[in-house]
Coordinates of C-alpha atoms in Angstrom, one line a residue:
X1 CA 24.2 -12.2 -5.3
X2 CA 21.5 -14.6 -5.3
X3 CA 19.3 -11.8 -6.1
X4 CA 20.4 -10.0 -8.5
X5 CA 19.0 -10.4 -11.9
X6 CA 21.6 -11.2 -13.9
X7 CA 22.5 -14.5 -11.3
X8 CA 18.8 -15.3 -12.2
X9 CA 18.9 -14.9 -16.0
X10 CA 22.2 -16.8 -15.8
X11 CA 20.6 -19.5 -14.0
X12 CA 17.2 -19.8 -16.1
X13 CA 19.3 -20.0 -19.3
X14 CA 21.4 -22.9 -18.0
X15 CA 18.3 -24.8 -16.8
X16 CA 17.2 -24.4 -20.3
X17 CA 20.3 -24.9 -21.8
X18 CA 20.7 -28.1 -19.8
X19 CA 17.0 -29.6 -20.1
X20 CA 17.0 -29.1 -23.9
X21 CA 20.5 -30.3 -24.1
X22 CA 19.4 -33.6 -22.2
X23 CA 15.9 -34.0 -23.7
X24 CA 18.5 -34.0 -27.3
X25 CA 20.9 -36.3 -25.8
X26 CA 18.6 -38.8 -24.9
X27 CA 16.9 -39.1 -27.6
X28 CA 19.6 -38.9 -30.3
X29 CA 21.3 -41.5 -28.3
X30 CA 18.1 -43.6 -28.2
X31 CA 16.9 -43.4 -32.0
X32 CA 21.1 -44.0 -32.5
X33 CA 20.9 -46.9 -30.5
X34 CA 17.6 -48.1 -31.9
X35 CA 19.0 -47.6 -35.1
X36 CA 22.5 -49.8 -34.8
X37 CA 20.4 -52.9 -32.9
X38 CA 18.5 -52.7 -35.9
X39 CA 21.3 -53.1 -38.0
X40 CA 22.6 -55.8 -36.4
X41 CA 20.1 -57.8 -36.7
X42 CA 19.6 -57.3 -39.8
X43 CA 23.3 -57.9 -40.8
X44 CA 22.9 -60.8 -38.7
X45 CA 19.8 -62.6 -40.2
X46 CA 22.0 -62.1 -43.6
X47 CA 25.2 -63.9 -42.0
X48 CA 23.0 -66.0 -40.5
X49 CA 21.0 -67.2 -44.3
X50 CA 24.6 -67.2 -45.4
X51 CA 25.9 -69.5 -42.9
X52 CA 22.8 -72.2 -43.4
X53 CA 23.1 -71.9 -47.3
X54 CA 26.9 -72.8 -47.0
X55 CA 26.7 -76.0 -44.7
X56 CA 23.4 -77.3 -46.2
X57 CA 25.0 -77.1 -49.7
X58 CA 28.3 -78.6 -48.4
X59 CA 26.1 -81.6 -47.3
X60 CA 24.3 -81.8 -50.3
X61 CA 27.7 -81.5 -52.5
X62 CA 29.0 -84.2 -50.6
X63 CA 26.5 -86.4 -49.9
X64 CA 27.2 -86.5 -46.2
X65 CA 28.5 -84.6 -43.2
X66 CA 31.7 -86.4 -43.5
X67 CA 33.8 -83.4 -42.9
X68 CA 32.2 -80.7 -41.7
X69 CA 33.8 -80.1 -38.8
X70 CA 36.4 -77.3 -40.5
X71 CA 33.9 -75.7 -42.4
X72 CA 32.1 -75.3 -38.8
X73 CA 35.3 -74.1 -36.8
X74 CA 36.1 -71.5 -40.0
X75 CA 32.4 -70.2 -40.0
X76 CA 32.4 -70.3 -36.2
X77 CA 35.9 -67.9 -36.5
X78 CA 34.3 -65.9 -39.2
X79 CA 31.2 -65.3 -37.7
X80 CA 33.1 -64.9 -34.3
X81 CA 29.7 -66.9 -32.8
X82 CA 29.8 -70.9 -31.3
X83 CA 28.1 -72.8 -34.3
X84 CA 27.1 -76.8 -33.1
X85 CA 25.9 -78.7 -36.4
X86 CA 23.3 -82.0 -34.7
X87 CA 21.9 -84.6 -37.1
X88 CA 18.5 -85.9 -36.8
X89 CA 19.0 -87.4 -33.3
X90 CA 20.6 -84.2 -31.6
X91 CA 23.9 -85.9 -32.1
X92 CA 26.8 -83.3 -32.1
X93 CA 27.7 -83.9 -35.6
X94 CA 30.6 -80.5 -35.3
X95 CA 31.1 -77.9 -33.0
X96 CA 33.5 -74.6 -33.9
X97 CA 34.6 -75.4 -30.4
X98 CA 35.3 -79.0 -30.7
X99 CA 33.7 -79.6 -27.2
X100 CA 30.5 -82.0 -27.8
X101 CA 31.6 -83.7 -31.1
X102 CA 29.4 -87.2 -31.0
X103 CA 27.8 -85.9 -27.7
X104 CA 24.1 -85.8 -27.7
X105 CA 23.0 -81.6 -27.8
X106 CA 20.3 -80.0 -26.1
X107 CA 20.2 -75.7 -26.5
X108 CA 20.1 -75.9 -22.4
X109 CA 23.3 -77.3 -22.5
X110 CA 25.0 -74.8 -22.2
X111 CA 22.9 -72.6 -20.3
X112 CA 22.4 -70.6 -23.3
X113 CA 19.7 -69.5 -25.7
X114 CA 20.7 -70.2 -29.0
X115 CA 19.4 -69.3 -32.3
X116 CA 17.5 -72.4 -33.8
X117 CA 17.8 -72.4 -37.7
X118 CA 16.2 -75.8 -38.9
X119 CA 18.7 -77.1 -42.2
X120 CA 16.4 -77.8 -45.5
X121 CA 17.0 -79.1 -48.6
X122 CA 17.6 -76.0 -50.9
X123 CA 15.4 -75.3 -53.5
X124 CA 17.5 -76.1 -57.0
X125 CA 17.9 -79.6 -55.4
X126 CA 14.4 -80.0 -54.6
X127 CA 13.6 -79.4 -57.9
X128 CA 15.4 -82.9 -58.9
X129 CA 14.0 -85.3 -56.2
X130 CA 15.2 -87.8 -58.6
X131 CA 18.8 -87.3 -57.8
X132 CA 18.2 -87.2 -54.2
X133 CA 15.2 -89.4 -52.3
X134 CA 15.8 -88.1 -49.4
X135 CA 15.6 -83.9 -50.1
X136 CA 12.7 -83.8 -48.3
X137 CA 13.8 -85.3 -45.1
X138 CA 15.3 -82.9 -42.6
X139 CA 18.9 -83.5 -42.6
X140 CA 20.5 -81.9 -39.2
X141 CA 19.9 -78.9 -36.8
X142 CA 22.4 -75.9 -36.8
X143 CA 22.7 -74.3 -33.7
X144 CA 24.0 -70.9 -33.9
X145 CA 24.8 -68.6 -30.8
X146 CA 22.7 -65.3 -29.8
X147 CA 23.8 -62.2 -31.5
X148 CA 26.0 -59.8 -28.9
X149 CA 26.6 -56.5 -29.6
X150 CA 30.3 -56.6 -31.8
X151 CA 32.9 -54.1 -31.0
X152 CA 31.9 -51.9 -33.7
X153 CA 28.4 -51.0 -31.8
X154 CA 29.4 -50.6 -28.9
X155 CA 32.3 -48.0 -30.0
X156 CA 29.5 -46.3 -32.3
X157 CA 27.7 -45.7 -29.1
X158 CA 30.4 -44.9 -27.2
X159 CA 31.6 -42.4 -30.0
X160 CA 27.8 -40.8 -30.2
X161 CA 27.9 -40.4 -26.6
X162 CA 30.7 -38.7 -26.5
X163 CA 30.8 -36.4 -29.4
X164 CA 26.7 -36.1 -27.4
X165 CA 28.5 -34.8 -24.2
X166 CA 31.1 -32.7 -25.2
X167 CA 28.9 -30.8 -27.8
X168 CA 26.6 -30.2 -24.8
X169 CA 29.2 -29.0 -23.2
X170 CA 30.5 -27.1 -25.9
X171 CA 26.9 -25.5 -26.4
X172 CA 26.5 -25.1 -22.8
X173 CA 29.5 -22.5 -22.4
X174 CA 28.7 -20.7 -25.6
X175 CA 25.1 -20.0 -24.2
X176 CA 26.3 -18.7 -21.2
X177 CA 28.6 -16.5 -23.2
X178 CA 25.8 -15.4 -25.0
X179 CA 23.3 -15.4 -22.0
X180 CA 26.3 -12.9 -19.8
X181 CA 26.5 -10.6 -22.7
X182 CA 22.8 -10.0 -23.4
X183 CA 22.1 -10.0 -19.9
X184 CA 24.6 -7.4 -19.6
X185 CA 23.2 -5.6 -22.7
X186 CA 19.9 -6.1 -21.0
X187 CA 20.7 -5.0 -17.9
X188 CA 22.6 -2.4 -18.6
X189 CA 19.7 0.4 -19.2
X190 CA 17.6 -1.0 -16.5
X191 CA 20.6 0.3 -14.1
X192 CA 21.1 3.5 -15.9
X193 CA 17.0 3.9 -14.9
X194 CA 18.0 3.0 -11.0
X195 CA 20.6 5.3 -11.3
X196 CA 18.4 8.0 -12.1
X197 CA 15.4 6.6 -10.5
X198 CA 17.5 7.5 -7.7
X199 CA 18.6 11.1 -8.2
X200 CA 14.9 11.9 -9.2
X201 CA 14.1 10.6 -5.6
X202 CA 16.7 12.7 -3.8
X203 CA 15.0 16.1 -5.8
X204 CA 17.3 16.8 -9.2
X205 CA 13.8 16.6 -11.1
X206 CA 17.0 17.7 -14.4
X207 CA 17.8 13.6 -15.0
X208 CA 17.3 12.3 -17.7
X209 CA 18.3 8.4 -19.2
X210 CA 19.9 8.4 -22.4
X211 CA 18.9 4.8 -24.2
X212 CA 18.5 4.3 -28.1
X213 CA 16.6 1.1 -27.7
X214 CA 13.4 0.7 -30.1
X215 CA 12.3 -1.9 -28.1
X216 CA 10.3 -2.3 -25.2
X217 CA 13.8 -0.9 -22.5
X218 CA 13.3 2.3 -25.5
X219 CA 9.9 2.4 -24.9
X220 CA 10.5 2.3 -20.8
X221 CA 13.0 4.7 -21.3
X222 CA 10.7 7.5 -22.9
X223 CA 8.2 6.7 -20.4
X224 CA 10.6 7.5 -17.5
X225 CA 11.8 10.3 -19.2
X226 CA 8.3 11.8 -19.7
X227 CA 7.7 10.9 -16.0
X228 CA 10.6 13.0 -15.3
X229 CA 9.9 16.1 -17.4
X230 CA 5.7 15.4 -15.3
X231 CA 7.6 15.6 -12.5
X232 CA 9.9 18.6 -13.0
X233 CA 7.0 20.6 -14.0
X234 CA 4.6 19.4 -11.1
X235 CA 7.5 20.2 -8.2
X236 CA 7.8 23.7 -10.3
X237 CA 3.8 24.1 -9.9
X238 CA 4.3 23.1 -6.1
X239 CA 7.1 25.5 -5.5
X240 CA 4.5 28.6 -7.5
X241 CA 1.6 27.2 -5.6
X242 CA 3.7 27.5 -2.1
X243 CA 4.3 31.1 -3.4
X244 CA 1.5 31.7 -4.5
X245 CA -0.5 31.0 -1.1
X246 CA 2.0 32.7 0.7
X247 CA 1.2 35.8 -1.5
X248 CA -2.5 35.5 -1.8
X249 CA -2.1 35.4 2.3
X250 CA 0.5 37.6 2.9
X251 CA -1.6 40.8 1.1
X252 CA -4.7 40.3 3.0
X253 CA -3.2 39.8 6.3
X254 CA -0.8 42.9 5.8
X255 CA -4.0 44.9 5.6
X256 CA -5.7 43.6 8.2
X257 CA -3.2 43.6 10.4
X258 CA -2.4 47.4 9.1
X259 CA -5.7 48.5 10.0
X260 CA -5.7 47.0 13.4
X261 CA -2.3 48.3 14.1
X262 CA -3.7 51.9 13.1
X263 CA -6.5 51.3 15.1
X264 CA -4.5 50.2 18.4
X265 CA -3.0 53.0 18.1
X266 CA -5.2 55.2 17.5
X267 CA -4.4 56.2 13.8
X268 CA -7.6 55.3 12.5
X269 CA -11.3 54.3 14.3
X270 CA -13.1 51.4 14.4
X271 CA -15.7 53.7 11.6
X272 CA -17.8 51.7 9.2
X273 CA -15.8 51.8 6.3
X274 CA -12.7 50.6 8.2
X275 CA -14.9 47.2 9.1
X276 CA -16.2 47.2 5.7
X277 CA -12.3 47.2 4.4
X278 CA -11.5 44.6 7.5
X279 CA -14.4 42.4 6.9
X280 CA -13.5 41.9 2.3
X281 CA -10.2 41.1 3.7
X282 CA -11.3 38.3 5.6
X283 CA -13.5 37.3 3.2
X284 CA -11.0 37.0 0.9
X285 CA -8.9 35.2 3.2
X286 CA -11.7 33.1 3.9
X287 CA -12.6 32.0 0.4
X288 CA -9.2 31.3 -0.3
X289 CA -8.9 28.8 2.4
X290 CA -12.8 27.2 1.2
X291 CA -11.4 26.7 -2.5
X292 CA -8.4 25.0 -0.8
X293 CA -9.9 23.0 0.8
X294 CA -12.2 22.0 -1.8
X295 CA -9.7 21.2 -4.0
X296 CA -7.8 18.9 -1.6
X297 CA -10.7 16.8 -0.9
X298 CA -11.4 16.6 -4.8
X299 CA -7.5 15.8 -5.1
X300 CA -8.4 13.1 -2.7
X301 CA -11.1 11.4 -4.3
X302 CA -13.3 12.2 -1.3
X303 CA -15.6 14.9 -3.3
X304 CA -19.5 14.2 -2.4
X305 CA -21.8 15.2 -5.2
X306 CA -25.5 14.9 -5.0
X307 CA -26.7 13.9 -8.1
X308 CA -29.8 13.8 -9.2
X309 CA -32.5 14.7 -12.6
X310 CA -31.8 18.8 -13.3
X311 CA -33.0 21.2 -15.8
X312 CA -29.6 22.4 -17.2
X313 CA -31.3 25.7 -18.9
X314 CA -33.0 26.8 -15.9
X315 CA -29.2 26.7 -14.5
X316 CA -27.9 28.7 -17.0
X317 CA -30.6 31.0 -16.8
X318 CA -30.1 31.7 -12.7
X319 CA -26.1 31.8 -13.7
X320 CA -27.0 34.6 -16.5
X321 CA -29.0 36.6 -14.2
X322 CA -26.5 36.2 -11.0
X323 CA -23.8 37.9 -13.3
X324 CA -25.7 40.3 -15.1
X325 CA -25.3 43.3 -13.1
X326 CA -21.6 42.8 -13.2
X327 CA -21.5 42.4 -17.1
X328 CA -23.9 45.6 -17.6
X329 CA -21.7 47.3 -15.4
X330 CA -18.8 46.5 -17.6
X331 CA -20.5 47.0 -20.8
X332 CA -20.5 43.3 -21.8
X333 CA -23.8 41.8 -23.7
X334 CA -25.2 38.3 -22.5
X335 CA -27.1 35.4 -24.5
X336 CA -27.8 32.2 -24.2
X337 CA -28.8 29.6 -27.1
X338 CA -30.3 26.5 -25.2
X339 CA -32.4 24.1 -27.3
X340 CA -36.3 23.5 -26.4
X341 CA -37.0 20.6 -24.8
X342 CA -33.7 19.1 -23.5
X343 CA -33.1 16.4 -21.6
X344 CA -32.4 16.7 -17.7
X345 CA -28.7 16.2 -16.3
X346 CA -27.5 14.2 -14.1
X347 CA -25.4 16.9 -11.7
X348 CA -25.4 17.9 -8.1
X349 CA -27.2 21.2 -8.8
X350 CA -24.5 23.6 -6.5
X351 CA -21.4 22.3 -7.6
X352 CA -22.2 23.0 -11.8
X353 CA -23.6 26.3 -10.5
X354 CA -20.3 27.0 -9.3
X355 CA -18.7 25.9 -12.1
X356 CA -21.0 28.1 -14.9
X357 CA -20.3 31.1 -12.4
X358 CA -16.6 30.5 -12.8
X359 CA -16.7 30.1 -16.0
X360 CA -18.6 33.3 -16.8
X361 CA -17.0 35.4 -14.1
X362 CA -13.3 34.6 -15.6
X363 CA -15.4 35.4 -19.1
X364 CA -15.7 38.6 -17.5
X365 CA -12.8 39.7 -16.2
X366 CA -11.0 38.6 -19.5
X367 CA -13.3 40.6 -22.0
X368 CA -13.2 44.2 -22.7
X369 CA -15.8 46.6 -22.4
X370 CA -18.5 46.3 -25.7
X371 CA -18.1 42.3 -25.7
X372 CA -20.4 40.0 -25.3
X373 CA -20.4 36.5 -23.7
X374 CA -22.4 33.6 -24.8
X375 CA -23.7 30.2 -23.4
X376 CA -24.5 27.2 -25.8
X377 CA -25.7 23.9 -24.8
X378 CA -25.9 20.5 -27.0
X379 CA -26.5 17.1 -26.8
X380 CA -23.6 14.7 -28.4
X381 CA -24.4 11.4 -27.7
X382 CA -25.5 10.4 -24.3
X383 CA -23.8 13.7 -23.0
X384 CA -24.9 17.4 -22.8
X385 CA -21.7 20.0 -23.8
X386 CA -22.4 23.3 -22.2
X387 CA -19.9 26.3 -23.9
X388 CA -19.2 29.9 -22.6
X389 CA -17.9 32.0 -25.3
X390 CA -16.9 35.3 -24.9
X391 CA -15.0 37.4 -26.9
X392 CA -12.3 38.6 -24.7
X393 CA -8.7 38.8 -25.1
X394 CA -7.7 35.6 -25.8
X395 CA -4.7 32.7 -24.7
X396 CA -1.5 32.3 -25.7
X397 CA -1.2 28.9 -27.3
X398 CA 1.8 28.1 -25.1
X399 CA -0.7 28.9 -22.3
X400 CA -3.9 26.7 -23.0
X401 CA -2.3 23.0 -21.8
X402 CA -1.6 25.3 -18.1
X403 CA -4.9 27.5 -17.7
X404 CA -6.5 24.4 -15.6
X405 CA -3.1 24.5 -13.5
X406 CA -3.8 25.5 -9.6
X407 CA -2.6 29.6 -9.6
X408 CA -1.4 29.2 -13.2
X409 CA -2.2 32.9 -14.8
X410 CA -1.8 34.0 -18.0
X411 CA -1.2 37.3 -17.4
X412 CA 1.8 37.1 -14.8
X413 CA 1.3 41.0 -13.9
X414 CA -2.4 40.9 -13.2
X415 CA -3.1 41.4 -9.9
X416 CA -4.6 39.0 -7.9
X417 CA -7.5 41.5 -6.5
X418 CA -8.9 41.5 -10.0
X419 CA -7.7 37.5 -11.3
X420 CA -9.2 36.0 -8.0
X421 CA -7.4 33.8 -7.0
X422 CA -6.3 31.1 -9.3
X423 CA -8.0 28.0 -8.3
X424 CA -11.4 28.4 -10.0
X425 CA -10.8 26.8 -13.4
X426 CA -8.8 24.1 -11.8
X427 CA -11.9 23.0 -8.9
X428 CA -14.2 23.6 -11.9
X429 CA -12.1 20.7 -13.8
X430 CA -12.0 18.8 -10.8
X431 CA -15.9 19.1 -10.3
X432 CA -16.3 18.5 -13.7
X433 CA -14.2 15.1 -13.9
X434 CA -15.7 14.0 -10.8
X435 CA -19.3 14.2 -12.6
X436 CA -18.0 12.0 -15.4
X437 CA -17.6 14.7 -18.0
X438 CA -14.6 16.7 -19.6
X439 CA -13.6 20.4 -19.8
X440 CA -11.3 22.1 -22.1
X441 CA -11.1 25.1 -23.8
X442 CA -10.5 26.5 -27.2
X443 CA -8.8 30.5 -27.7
X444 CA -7.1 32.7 -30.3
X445 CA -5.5 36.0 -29.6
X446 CA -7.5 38.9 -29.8
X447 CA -11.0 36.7 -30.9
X448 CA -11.8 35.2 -27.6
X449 CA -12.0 32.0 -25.8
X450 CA -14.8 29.2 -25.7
X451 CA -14.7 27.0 -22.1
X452 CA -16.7 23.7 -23.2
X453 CA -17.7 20.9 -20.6
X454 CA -19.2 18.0 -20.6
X455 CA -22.3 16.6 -18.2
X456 CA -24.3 13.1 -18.5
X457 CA -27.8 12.9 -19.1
X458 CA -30.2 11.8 -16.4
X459 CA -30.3 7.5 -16.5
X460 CA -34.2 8.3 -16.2
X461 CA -34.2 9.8 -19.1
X462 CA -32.5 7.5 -21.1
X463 CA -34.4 4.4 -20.1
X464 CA -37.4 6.4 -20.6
X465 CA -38.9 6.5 -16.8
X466 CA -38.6 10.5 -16.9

């Protein structure tokens, strides 16, 4: 359980959920707080003003503290603070709580810190010091006890701290509501690819996930899906391939093993012409088995080239002349249009031989008699493109992506003695890739086909060291 994904999203959304919603909390609840202390003391410097303007007036209205003491005990009740009025020699002159009336007061007293407000003469009376002498002179000492928080802030911030908790709360269990059903939602496609993640590895290559998701799951899912279809097709090439050996084996050992059955029993002798027929045979087994080979160590990555500076028309030239007896025999015309002065490649000499000899070799098989085949070779950028044209019969459109395929043929009736044996075009690709370059190929019905591949130039030559 602890594993599974959804337990983790659920449990990444409530640490969020629960660090944002206490990061919130605690500071709403201190700028609150902030907030109502500052309040207070505001409302209490204004009851406090209030408080001195009413007792220094009442001493100035009647000439004398004589008195006092109620208007003390009723501010002292309205105030709901201790209020101790001294005169000028700390003599308790009233006290809201009738304790130290005529006692001497010090603010220790009481072990206390009290607020220290100094009583003045207001400022209409000191206008007329003629009225009173004495305005001037302080006139008594009100002592008026610390502010504590009234009942009114502390149930504000009980109130905000509660409403604070249970709309966390609140807020938490709608997340996770949210958080289980877009986990789910989530989730949900990324089974449906197990599932059939699944199946594909126990061989029905047919699965397919079904998700309408333009996001990045849809994305995933046409991605898995292509993999699928790559898949399909590559386990149907394997099963044709493993047929295809089989055949390409099976018909050369028949024969062999014909003959040497006619000739242990004395059918046939061991004459010239019977080795001759014995010895293509096992060449053709033989060569078989080499281009197999080759192309499993180029499917490995293991392929050796040795590269070095070669003159890529002096190739072509050796490649024309290799083939020309074959293409004279079968009435086919060869040409090659190679521009002067071109810049040496960078190629293991034998393996693009073999590659140009494939190429024009399958050119010849594939044209009829009176056609011609043609090599062209350019330079586009720091590459050269070599091209083998001929003007053969053609491929099918449906047939081009497959004609690199291993065994793939075009022509599903043509016999393997004259289509060799279906690996050349895909060892030449393999060559080809593993010398940097490309090879694809263009065709129309009827007009031909036109191989192209790609080569680097020499480094030599580009630096200029040539």
């Amino acid at each position: 359980m602890i594993h599974n994904v959804q337990f983790r999203l659920l449990m990444a959304f409530i640490l969020v959920i629960i660090v944002a919603i206490s990061s919130a909390s605690f500071f709403v609840a201190r700028s609150s707080w902030d907030e109502i202390k500052r309040y207070e003391e505001l409302t209490n410097d204004i009851r406090t003003s209030r408080v001195i303007s009413i007792v220094s007036r009442y001493y100035f209205l009647n000439q004398g503290w004589e008195g006092v003491q109620p208007l003390i005990e009723q501010m002292g009740t309205m105030e709901e603070k201790r209020i101790i009025l001294t005169d000028e020699s700390s003599i308790a002159i009233a006290d809201s709580q009738k304790e130290l009336i005529g006692k001497e007061y010090r603010p220790t007293d009481l072990g206390e810190d009290l607020y220290l407000p100094i009583i003045y003469v207001p400022s209409e009376i000191q206008e007329n010091p003629n009225l009173f002498p004495n305005a001037q002179l302080k006139i008594g000492t009100l002592y008026i006890s610390p502010q504590s928080s009234s009942t009114l802030t502390i149930y504000l911030s009980s109130a905000i701290n509660r409403f604070l908790i249970w709309g966390g709360l609140f807020a938490i269990v709608i997340a996770l509501l949210i958080t289980y059903i877009l986990s789910r939602r989530i989730l949900s496609p990324i089974r449906a690819l197990s599932t059939t993640a699944k199946r594909l590895g126990r061989g029905d290559f047919n699965q397919r996930v079904n998700i309408r998701d333009r996001g990045e799951i849809g994305e995933l899912a046409q991605t898995f899906n292509s993999m699928a279809s790559d898949l399909q097709r590559i386990e149907k090439l394997r099963r044709n391939m493993v047929a295809d050996i089989a055949h390409e084996l099976r018909t050369p050992l028949s024969i062999v093993s014909g003959y040497l059955e006619a000739i242990r029993d004395d059918v046939l002798k061991p004459e010239p012409s019977v080795i001759l027929s014995l010895s293509e045979e096992v060449s053709l087994l033989s060569r078989l088995v080499e281009d197999l080979q080759e192309l499993a160590i180029a499917d490995a990555g293991e392929l050796k080239l040795e590269r070095q500076p070669e003159d890529l028309s002096q190739l072509i030239e050796r490649s024309l002349k290799a083939i020309e007896a074959k293409a004279l025999e079968k009435g086919l015309k060869t040409y090659a249009d190679i521009p002067p002065n071109m810049a040496p490649a960078d190629i293991d000499y034998q393996r693009i031989s073999q590659v140009i000899h494939n190429l024009l070799n399958n050119a010849i098989t594939h044209t009829p008699s009176g056609g011609s085949i043609h090599i062209s070779v350019k330079q586009v950028d720091m590459m050269l493109s070599v091209s083998v044209i001929d003007t053969g019969e053609g491929i099918p459109p449906s047939d081009i992506a497959y004609v690199f395929e291993r065994f793939y043929r075009v022509d599903k009736s043509r016999a393997r003695s004259g289509g060799g044996s279906g690996l050349g075009l895909t060892i030449a690709k393999r060559l080809i890739e593993a010398h940097g370059g490309t090879i694809g190929v263009q065709s129309e019905i009827g007009k031909g086909s036109n191989f192209t591949f790609t080569v680097p130039i020499s480094k030599d030559f580009k630096t200029g060291e040539l």
